[in-house]
Every structure is written in C-alpha cells, then in structure tokens.
Coordinates of C-alpha atoms in Angstrom, one line a residue:
X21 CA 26.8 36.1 1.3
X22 CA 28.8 34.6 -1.4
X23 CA 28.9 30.4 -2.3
X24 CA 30.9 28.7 -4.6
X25 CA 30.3 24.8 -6.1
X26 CA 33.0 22.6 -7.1
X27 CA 31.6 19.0 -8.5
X28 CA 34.0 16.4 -6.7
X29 CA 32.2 13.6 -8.4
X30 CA 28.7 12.6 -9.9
X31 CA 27.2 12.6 -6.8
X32 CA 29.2 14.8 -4.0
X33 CA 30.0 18.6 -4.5
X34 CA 32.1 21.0 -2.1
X35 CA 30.2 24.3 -1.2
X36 CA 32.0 27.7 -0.2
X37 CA 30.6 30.1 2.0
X38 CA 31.9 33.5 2.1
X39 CA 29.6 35.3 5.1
X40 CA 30.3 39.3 5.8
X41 CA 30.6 40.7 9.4
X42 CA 27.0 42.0 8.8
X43 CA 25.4 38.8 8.1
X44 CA 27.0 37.4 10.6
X45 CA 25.9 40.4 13.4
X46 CA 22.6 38.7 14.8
X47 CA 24.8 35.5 15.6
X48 CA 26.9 37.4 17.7
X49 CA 24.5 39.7 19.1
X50 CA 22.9 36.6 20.1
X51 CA 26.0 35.1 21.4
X52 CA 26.6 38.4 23.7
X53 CA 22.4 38.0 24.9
X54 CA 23.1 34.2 25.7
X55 CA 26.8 34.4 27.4
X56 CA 24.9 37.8 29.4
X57 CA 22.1 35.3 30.7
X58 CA 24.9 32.3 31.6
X59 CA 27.8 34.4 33.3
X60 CA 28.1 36.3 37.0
X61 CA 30.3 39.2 36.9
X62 CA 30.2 41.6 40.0
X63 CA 28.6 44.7 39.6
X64 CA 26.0 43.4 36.8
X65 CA 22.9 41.9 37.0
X66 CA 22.4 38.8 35.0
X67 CA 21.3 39.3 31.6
X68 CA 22.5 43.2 31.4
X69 CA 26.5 42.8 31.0
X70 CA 27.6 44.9 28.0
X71 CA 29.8 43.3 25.0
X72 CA 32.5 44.9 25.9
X73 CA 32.5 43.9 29.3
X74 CA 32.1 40.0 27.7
X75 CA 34.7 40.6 25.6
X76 CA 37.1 41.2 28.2
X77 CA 36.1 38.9 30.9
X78 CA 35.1 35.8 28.5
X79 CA 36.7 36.6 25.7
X80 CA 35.7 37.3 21.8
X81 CA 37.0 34.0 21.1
X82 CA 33.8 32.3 23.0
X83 CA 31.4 35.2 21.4
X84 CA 32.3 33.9 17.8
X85 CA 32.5 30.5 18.4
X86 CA 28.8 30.4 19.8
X87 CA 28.0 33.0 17.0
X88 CA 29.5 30.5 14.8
X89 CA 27.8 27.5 16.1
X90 CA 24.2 29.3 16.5
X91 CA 24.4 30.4 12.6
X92 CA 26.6 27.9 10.5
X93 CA 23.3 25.9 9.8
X94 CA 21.0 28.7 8.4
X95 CA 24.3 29.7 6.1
X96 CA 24.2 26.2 4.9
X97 CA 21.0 25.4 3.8
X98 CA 20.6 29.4 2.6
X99 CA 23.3 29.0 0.5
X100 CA 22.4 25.2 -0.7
X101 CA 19.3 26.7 -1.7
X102 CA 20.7 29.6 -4.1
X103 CA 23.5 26.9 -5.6
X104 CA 19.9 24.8 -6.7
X105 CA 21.8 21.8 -4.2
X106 CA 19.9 18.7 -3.2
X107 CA 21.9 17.4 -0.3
X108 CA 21.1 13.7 0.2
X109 CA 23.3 13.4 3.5
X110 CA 24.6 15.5 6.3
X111 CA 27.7 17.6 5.3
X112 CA 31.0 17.7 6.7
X113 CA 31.8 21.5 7.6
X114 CA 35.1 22.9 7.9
X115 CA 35.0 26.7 9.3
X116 CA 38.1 28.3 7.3
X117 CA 38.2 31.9 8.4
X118 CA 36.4 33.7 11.2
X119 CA 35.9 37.3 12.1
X120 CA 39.2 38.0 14.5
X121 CA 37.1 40.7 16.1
X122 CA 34.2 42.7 16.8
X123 CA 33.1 45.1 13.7
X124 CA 35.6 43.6 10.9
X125 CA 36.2 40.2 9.0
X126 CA 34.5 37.1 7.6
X127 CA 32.9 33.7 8.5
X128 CA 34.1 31.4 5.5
X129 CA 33.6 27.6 6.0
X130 CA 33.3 24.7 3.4
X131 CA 30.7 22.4 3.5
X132 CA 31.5 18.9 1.3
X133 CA 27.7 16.8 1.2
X134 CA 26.4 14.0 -1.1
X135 CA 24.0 15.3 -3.8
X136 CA 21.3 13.8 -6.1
X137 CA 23.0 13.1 -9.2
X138 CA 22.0 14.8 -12.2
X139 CA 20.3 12.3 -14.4
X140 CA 18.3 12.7 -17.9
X141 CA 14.8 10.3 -18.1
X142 CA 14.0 9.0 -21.2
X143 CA 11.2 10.5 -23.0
X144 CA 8.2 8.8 -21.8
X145 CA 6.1 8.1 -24.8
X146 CA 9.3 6.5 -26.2
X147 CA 8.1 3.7 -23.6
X148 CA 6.2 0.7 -24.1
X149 CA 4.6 -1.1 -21.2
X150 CA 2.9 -4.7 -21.4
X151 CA 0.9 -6.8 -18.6
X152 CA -0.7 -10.0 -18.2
X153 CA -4.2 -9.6 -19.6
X154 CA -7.2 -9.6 -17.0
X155 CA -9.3 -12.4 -18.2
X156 CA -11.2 -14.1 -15.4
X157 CA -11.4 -18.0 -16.3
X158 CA -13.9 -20.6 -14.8
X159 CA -10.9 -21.9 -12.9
X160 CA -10.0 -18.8 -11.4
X161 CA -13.4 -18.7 -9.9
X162 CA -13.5 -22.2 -8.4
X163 CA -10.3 -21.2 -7.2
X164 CA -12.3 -18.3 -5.6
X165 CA -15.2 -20.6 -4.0
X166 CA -12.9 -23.4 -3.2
X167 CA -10.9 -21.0 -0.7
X168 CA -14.5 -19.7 0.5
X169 CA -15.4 -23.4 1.3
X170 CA -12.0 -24.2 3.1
X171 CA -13.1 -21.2 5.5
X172 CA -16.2 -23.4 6.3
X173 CA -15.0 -26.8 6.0
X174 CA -14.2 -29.1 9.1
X175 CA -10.9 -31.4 10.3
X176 CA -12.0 -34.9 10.0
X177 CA -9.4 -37.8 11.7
X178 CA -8.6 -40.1 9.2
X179 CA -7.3 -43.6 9.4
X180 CA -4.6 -43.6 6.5
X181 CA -1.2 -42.1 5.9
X182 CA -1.0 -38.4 6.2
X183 CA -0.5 -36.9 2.3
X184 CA 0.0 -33.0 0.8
X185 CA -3.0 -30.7 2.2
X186 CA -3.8 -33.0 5.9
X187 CA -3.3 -31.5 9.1
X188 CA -1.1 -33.8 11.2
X189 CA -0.9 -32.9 15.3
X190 CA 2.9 -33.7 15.9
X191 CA 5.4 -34.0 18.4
X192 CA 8.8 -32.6 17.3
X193 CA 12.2 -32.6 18.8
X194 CA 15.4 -31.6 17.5
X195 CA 19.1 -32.5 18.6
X196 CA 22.5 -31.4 17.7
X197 CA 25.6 -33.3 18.6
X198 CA 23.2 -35.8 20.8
X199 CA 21.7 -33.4 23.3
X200 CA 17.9 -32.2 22.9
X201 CA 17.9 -28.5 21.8
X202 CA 14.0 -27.9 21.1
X203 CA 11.0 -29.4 21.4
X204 CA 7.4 -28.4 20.5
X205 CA 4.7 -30.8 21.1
X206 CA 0.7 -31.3 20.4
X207 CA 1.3 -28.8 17.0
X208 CA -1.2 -29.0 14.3
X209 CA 0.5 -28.4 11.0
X210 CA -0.8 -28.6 7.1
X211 CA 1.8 -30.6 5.2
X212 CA 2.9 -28.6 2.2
X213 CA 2.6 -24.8 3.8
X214 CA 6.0 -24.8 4.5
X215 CA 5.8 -22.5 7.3
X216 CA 8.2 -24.9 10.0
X217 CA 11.4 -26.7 9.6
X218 CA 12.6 -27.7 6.1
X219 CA 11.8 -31.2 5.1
X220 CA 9.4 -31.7 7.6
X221 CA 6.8 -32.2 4.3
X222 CA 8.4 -34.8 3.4
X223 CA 9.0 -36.5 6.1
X224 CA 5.4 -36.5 7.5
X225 CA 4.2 -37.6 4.0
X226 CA 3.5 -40.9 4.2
X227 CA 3.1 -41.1 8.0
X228 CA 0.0 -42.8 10.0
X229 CA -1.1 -41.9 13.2
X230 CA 1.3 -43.0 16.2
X231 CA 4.3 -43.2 14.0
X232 CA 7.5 -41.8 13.9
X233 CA 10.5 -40.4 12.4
X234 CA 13.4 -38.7 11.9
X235 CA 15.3 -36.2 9.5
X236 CA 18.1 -33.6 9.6
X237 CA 17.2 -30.1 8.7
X238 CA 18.7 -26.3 9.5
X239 CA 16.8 -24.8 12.6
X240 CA 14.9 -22.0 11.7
X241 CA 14.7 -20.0 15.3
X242 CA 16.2 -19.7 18.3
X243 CA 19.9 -19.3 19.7
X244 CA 20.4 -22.7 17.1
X245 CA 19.5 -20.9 14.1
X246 CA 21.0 -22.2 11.2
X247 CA 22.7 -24.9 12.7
X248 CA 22.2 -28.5 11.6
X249 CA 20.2 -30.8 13.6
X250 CA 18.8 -34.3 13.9
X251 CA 14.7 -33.6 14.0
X252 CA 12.2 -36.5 15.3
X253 CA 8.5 -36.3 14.4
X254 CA 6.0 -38.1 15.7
X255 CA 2.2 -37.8 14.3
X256 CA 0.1 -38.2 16.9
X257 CA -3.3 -37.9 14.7
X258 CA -3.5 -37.2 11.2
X259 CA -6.8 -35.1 9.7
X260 CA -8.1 -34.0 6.5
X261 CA -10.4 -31.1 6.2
X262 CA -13.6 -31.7 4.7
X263 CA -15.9 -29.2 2.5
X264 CA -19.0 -28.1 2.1
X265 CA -21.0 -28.7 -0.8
X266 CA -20.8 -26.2 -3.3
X267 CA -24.6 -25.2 -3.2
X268 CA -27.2 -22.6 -2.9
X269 CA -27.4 -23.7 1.1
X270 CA -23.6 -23.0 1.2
X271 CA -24.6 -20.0 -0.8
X272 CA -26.4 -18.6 2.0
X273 CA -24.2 -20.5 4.9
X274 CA -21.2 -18.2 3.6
X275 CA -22.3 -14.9 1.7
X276 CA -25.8 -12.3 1.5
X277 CA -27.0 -14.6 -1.7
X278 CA -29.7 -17.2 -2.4
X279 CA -28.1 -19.2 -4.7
X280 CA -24.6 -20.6 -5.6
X281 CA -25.0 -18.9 -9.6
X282 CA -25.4 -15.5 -7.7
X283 CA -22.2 -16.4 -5.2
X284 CA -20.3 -17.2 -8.4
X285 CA -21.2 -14.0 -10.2
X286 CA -20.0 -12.2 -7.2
X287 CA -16.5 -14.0 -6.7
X288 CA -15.9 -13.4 -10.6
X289 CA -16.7 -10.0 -9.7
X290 CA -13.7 -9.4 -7.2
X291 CA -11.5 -11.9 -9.2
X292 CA -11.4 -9.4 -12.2
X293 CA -11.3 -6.4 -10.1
X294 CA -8.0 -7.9 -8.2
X295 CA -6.7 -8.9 -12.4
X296 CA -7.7 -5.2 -12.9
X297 CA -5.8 -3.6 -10.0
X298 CA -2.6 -6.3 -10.7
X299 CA -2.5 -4.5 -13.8
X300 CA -2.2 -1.2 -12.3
X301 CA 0.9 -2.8 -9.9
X302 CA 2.5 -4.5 -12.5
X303 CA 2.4 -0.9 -14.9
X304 CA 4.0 0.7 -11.9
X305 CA 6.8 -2.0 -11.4
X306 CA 7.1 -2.1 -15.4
X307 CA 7.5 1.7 -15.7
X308 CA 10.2 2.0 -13.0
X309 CA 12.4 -1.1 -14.5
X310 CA 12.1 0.4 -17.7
X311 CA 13.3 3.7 -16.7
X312 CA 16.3 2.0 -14.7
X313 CA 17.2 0.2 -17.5
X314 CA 17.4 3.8 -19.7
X315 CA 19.2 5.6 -17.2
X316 CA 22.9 5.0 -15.2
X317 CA 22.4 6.3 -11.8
X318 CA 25.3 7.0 -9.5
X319 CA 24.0 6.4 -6.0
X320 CA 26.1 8.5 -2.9
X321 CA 28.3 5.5 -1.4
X322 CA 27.9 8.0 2.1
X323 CA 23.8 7.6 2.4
X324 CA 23.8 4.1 1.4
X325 CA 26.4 3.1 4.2
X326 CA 24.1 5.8 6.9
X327 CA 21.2 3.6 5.7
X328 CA 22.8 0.5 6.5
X329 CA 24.3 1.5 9.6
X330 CA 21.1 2.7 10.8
X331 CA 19.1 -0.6 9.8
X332 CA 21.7 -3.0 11.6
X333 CA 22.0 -0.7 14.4
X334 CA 18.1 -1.0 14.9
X335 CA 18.4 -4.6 14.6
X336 CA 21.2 -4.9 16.7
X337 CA 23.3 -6.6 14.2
X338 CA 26.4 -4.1 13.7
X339 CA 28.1 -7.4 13.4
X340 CA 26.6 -9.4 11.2
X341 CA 28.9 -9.4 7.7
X342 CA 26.3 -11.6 5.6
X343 CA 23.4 -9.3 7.1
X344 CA 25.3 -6.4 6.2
X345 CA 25.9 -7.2 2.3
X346 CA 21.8 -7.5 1.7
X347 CA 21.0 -4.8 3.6
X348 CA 23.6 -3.1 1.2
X349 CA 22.0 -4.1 -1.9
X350 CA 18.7 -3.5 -0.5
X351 CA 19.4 0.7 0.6
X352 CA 20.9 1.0 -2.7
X353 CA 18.6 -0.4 -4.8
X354 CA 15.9 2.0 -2.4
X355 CA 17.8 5.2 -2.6
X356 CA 18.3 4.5 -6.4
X357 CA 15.1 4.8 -6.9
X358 CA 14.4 7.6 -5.0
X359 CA 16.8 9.4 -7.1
X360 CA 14.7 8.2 -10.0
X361 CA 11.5 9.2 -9.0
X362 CA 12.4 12.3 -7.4
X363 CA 13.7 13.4 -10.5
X364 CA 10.7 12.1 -12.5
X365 CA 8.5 14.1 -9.5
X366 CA 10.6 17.3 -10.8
X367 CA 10.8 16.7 -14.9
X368 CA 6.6 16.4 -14.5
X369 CA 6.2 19.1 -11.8
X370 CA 4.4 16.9 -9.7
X371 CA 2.3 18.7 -6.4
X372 CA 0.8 17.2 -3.3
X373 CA -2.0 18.7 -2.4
X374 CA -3.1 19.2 1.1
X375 CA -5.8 16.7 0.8
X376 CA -3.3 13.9 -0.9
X377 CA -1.0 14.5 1.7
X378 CA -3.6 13.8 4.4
X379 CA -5.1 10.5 2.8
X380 CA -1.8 9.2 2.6
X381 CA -1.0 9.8 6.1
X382 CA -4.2 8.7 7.4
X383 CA -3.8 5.1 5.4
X384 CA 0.2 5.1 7.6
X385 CA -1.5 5.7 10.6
X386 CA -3.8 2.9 10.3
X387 CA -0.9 0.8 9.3
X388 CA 0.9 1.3 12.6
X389 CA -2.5 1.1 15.0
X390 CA -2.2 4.6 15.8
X391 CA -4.7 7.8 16.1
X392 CA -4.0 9.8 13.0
X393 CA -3.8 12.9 15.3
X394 CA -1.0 11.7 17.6
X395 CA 0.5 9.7 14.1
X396 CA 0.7 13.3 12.8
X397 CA 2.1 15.1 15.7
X398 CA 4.1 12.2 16.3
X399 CA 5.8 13.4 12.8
X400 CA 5.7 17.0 12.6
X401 CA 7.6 16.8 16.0
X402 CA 10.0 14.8 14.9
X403 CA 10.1 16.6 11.4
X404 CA 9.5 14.1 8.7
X405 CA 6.2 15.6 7.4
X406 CA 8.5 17.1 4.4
X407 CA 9.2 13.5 4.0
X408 CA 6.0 12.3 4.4
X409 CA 5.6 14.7 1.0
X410 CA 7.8 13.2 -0.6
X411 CA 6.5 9.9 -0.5
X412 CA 3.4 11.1 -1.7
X413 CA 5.0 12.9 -4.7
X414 CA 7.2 10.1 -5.9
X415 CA 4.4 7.5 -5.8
X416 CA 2.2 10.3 -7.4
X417 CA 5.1 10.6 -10.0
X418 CA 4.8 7.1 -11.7
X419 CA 0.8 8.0 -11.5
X420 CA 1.0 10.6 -13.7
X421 CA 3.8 9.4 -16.0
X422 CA 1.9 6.5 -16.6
X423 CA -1.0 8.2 -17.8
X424 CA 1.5 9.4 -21.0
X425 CA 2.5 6.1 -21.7
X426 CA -0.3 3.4 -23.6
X427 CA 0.2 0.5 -21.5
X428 CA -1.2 -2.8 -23.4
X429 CA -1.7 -5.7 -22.5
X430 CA 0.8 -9.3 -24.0
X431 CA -2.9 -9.7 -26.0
X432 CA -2.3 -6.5 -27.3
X433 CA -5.2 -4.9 -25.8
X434 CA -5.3 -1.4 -24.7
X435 CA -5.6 -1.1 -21.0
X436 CA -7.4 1.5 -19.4
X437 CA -6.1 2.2 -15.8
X438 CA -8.0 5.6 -14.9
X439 CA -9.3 4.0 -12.2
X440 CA -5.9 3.8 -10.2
X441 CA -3.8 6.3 -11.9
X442 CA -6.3 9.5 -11.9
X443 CA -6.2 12.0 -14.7
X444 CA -5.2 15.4 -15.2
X445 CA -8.4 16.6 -14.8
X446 CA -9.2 15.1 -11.5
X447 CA -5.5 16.9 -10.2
X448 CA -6.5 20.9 -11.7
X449 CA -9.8 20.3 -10.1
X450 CA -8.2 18.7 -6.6
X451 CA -5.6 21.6 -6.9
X452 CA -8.4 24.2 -6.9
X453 CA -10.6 22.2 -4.1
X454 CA -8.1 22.7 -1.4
X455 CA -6.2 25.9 -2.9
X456 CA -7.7 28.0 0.0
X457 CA -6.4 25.5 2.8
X458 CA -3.2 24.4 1.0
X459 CA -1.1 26.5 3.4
X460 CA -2.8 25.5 6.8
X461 CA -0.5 23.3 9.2
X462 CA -1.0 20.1 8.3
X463 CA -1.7 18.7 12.2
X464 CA -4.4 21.6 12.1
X465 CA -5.8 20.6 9.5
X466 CA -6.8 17.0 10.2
X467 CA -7.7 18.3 13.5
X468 CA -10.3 20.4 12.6
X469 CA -11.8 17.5 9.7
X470 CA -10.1 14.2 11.4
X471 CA -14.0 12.8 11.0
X472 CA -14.4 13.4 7.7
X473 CA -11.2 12.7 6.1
X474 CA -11.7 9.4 8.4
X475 CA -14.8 8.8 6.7
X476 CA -13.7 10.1 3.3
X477 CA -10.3 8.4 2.6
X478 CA -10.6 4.9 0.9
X479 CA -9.8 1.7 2.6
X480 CA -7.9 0.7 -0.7
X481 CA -6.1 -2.5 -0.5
X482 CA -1.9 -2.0 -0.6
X483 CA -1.6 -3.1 -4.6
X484 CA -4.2 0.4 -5.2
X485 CA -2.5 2.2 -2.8
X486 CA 0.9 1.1 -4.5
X487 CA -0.1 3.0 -7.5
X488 CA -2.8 5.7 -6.6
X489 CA -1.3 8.7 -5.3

C-alpha cells in the first residue's frame, strides 16, 4: 500500500491511498463468502456458489463495492498510522479508482480529515508559576467554626424587619401583561443567597412579618424564562437563626473532641490542607494559561462545529443562536486545550499505567452512581476506554510538567506540591508494580481486584483529583 500527505492547512491534511489487487484480495474474497450466504441461485446450496458463478449472476460490480466498503476503514487508519496522522474528526473519503475486475487493478481513494496541529511548547523551566500563599489566619478558622455552628444553630421568629442572613417564609407571585404566570407559596428563603428571582434581596430587606410587596424582575424558569414580570412578595414570618455557643460543650455537641482549643486545632488543620491543595489547582490552571499564552494554536473549525452540534442536539436546542455562540467558545476553548496537553503528554512521554487508568475510572464511576464493573463495560462497549486514557494522560501531563517548573508562592516562598503532583520515582516504581498486568483487558482486570481497587483508590476531593493523575 502506498499513501501520500498533502497539508491543506494548519490543521486539515488530504491523504492518498494507493491499495494493490492483493491487499485488497481478503475484501473480496470476503465479499464473494458474504453475497454466497445472502443469494439463491438454482443448483447451489446456500453458502457454496463459486465467484465466478457470482460474478455472472450479481455482478463484479456488487463484489467490489462490498469489498470496498468491508476494507476502506482498515486502509484508513493503516495508512494514517504510517503517515504519523492524528485525525481529530471523521474524514471525508472519496474512492478514485477501483479494481475493474477480478485478478488486476487498484483501490485508490482520498481521505481529507482534520489533524492536531503541529505546535512547539515552550521550554518548561523557562516558566515561572506564582500562587497565593497558604497561610491559615485566626479568621480563616472562625470562619471554619462559625459555618460548623450554623449546621447546629436553630430558626428563631423574630419580631422586626427581615435584614441580610434571616430566613423569611414567603408567598410569591409573578405577572406579565396583568395575568398571573407563577406562584410559589409557604417558601423559606435566606435573603442574600441569591439562589431565586433577582431583586428579591432587596425587596424583602426591610420587610416585617404580614407585609407585602412588589418588584419587577426577569423569570428565571419555566415557559416565561427571561421575560419580564411584575413579582409580589409577601413575608409571612420572618426568622433568624441562632448559634450555639462556641464552647467545649459545643466542642463535643459537634466533633470527637473535649474541648473547643482541640476543635480549633482540628479546623486549622483542614483549613491549610484545603490552602495546600488550592495551591496545587491554581499551579495546574497557572501552568496551562501560561503555556496558551506561549503558543498559537489553530483549532479544526470541523470538530469544534461536531462538538457543538452534538451539545445542542443533546439539549435539544439546535435552534437556539445565543446558546449556540457560548457553546462555541466553550468546545473551542476545550479542544484547544486538548491539543495542548496532548502534545505536552507526547513532548514528556507521558504513560498510564494499568493501575492509573483504573483509579481514574473508578473515581467516574462513583461520579455517575454506577457499579464500576457495568461503568467499565458500559465503556469498553461503547469504545471510549482509549479515551478514558487519554484523559488520564493529559491530566497526568501537567503533573509531571509541573514537577520541572519551581512554583513559588506571591511571598516568594518555594512551594512543595509532592503531595499532589507525584514524583518520578513514585511513576518507574508504579511502572514496574503493574508491568506484568499492564496488557490485561482492562474490564478483566477490575473484575478480578474490583474490592481492592475499591478499597485502595482514594476518596480525594475534585481540586486533588484536578491535579493528581
């Protein structure tokens, strides 16, 4: 088989095939087995009708074309492969030239598909990297036990005009044009979340019990989203939570200590580790803007518009123009980075490793409530485990190119994230733990250790998990 490569622009190259009557001979002989098994000719059984006998009574026109068809595929991607391609999208395939009959001619066909462009990184000790530093204050820790104490405190009615942080019980309706559109009623709702209709802070601050209302705002549901409307409030009760006292009887009410000063020592305990593994988020996020601001990076116009296609499509929103632009900037964005990071995967010959792979797809599983076993399967049937691996080697990318990059922090302090970034030495010895099982199925291989992978892999919160590969 011969291939040719002809760069139409950064990111989109035509590929020709040249494939000889040879290569092309267990297509056909396929062909002939399949149109045996599918067509009844007298005097022959099913199955047993000779090529030549096809050849006359179908014709070699149908032979080819399913020869073609069954083929044109494994042609593809073999000769992708030997031209070092990395198709991003599906091609479009245009069959030039076919055998005109049995024993002579070619199968030539052009294939044009969106590539990953070819970009150059910057070198990465070149870059510097600065976070916020991860001093725990006093205040951070009150912070801490305040949000403990809320967890305990109680709703007391109070007899005074609702302000920022009370819970008011309301009735709400809303009206556009005159007629009544919505209505909620009995709702508790804590002025200042922000979580209802716009405005509706304001306009219960200030309000007693048993009085009313009214405001326009947007809606933010239903088939009146968006639309302007006049809203009436009343507050029915208004409430304020009270908290318990900060003590060594609260102390023991709400944690496994005695006293308050052992409580406290605790909560400035998680508040640095959560400063710690920030740090580790904010590297990763620091790294990859960096290395988008060194680099120019074409992104295929053809994925980005499949992407968006697919999104709206899901959300059945096809139509949906405004929709449509930030779901734009959104895929492009995502499949610039993947370009990135891929790239970044290969400049630092990054490798998952069976065990990587598995921790990762055990944590995804868990995200979407299902058995990892049936998550798996789920995947391998559907055939995104090779994606699966990718994920795992582009977040394991910024990993390991953070661990050649001294990351400080604005105090000028050196900081030391081992514990989320790994080292080399933890990867050759993780490489050479599961170098005897690397090649099992990977559905197998949870299947015969689901319990203690289970029991193994970290519950890591999503801002470790972010960063760790």
């Amino acid at each position: 088989m011969k291939s040719a490569v002809e760069t139409l622009d950064p990111t989109k190259v035509k590929l020709t095939v040249e494939v000889e009557y040879d290569e092309l001979k267990p297509s056909i002989e396929h062909a002939y087995k399949h149109i045996a098994e599918q067509v009844n000719i007298p005097g022959f059984r099913k199955g047993k009708v000779p090529p030549r006998v096809i050849d006359q009574r179908v014709g070699w026109g149908a032979v080819i074309e399913h020869a073609v068809n069954d083929g044109l595929s494994g042609f593809y991607r073999q000769a992708a492969s030997e031209e070092s391609l990395r198709p991003l999208g599906q091609p479009e395939v245009e069959v030039t030239e076919i055998p005109a009959k049995a024993g002579e001619g070619q199968l030539v066909f052009t294939a044009e598909v969106e590539v990953r462009p070819e970009i150059t990184l910057p070198a990465l000790d070149s870059l510097a990297i600065t976070v916020e530093p991860a001093e725990v204050t006093d205040e951070d820790v009150t912070e801490r036990l305040d949000a403990l104490r809320e967890r305990f405190g109680t709703l007391v009615g109070v007899d005074r005009p609702a302000a920022e942080g009370d819970f008011v019980v309301l009735d709400l309706t809303a009206e556009i044009d005159g007629e009544e559109v919505d209505s909620v009623s009995g709702v508790s709702y804590q002025i200042g979340s922000g979580n209802m209709l716009e405005g509706l802070d304001e306009a219960l601050t200030g309000l007693s019990a048993d009085e009313t209302t009214t405001f326009n705002a947007p809606l933010a549901g239903g088939e009146h989203e968006g639309q302007e409307a006049s809203v009436t409030v009343t507050a029915t009760s208004v409430k304020q939570r009270d908290l318990p006292e900060a003590d060594d009887d609260f102390a023991q009410l709400a944690s496994e200590f005695d006293t308050l000063e052992e409580l406290n020592a605790d909560l400035r305990e998680q508040v640095a580790s959560i400063k710690t593994s920030n740090q580790a988020v904010a590297a990763r996020d620091e790294l990859l803007k960096a290395l988008n601001d060194a680099v120019e990076i074409p992104v295929p116009s053809g994925v980005v518009e499949a992407e968006v296609h697919r999104h709206l499509e899901s959300e059945g929103r096809l139509e949906d123009e405004t929709h449509r632009a930030e779901v734009t900037v959104e895929a492009t964005d995502a499949i610039r980075n993947q370009i990135l990071l891929d790239t970044l995967a290969e400049q630092l010959e990054i490798k998952v490793a069976q065990n990587e792979l598995l921790e990762y797809l055990v944590s995804a599983s868990r995200q979407y409530g299902m058995d990892p076993n049936q998550f798996i399967q789920s995947l391998d049937q559907g055939g995104q485990i090779p994606a699966m691996v990718g994920e795992v080697a582009r977040s394991k990318s910024l990993a390991v190119a953070l661990r050649q990059i001294e990351v400080k922090d604005s105090d000028g302090n050196v900081v030391d994230l081992t514990e989320f970034i790994g080292s080399d030495d933890e990867d050759a010895a993780a490489d050479e733990s599961v170098e005897d099982v690397a090649a099992e199925p990977v559905e197998e291989a949870l299947v015969d250790d689901s319990a203690t992978v289970a029991a193994e892999a970290p519950v890591e919160d999503d801002e470790k998990d972010a960063t760790k590969a």
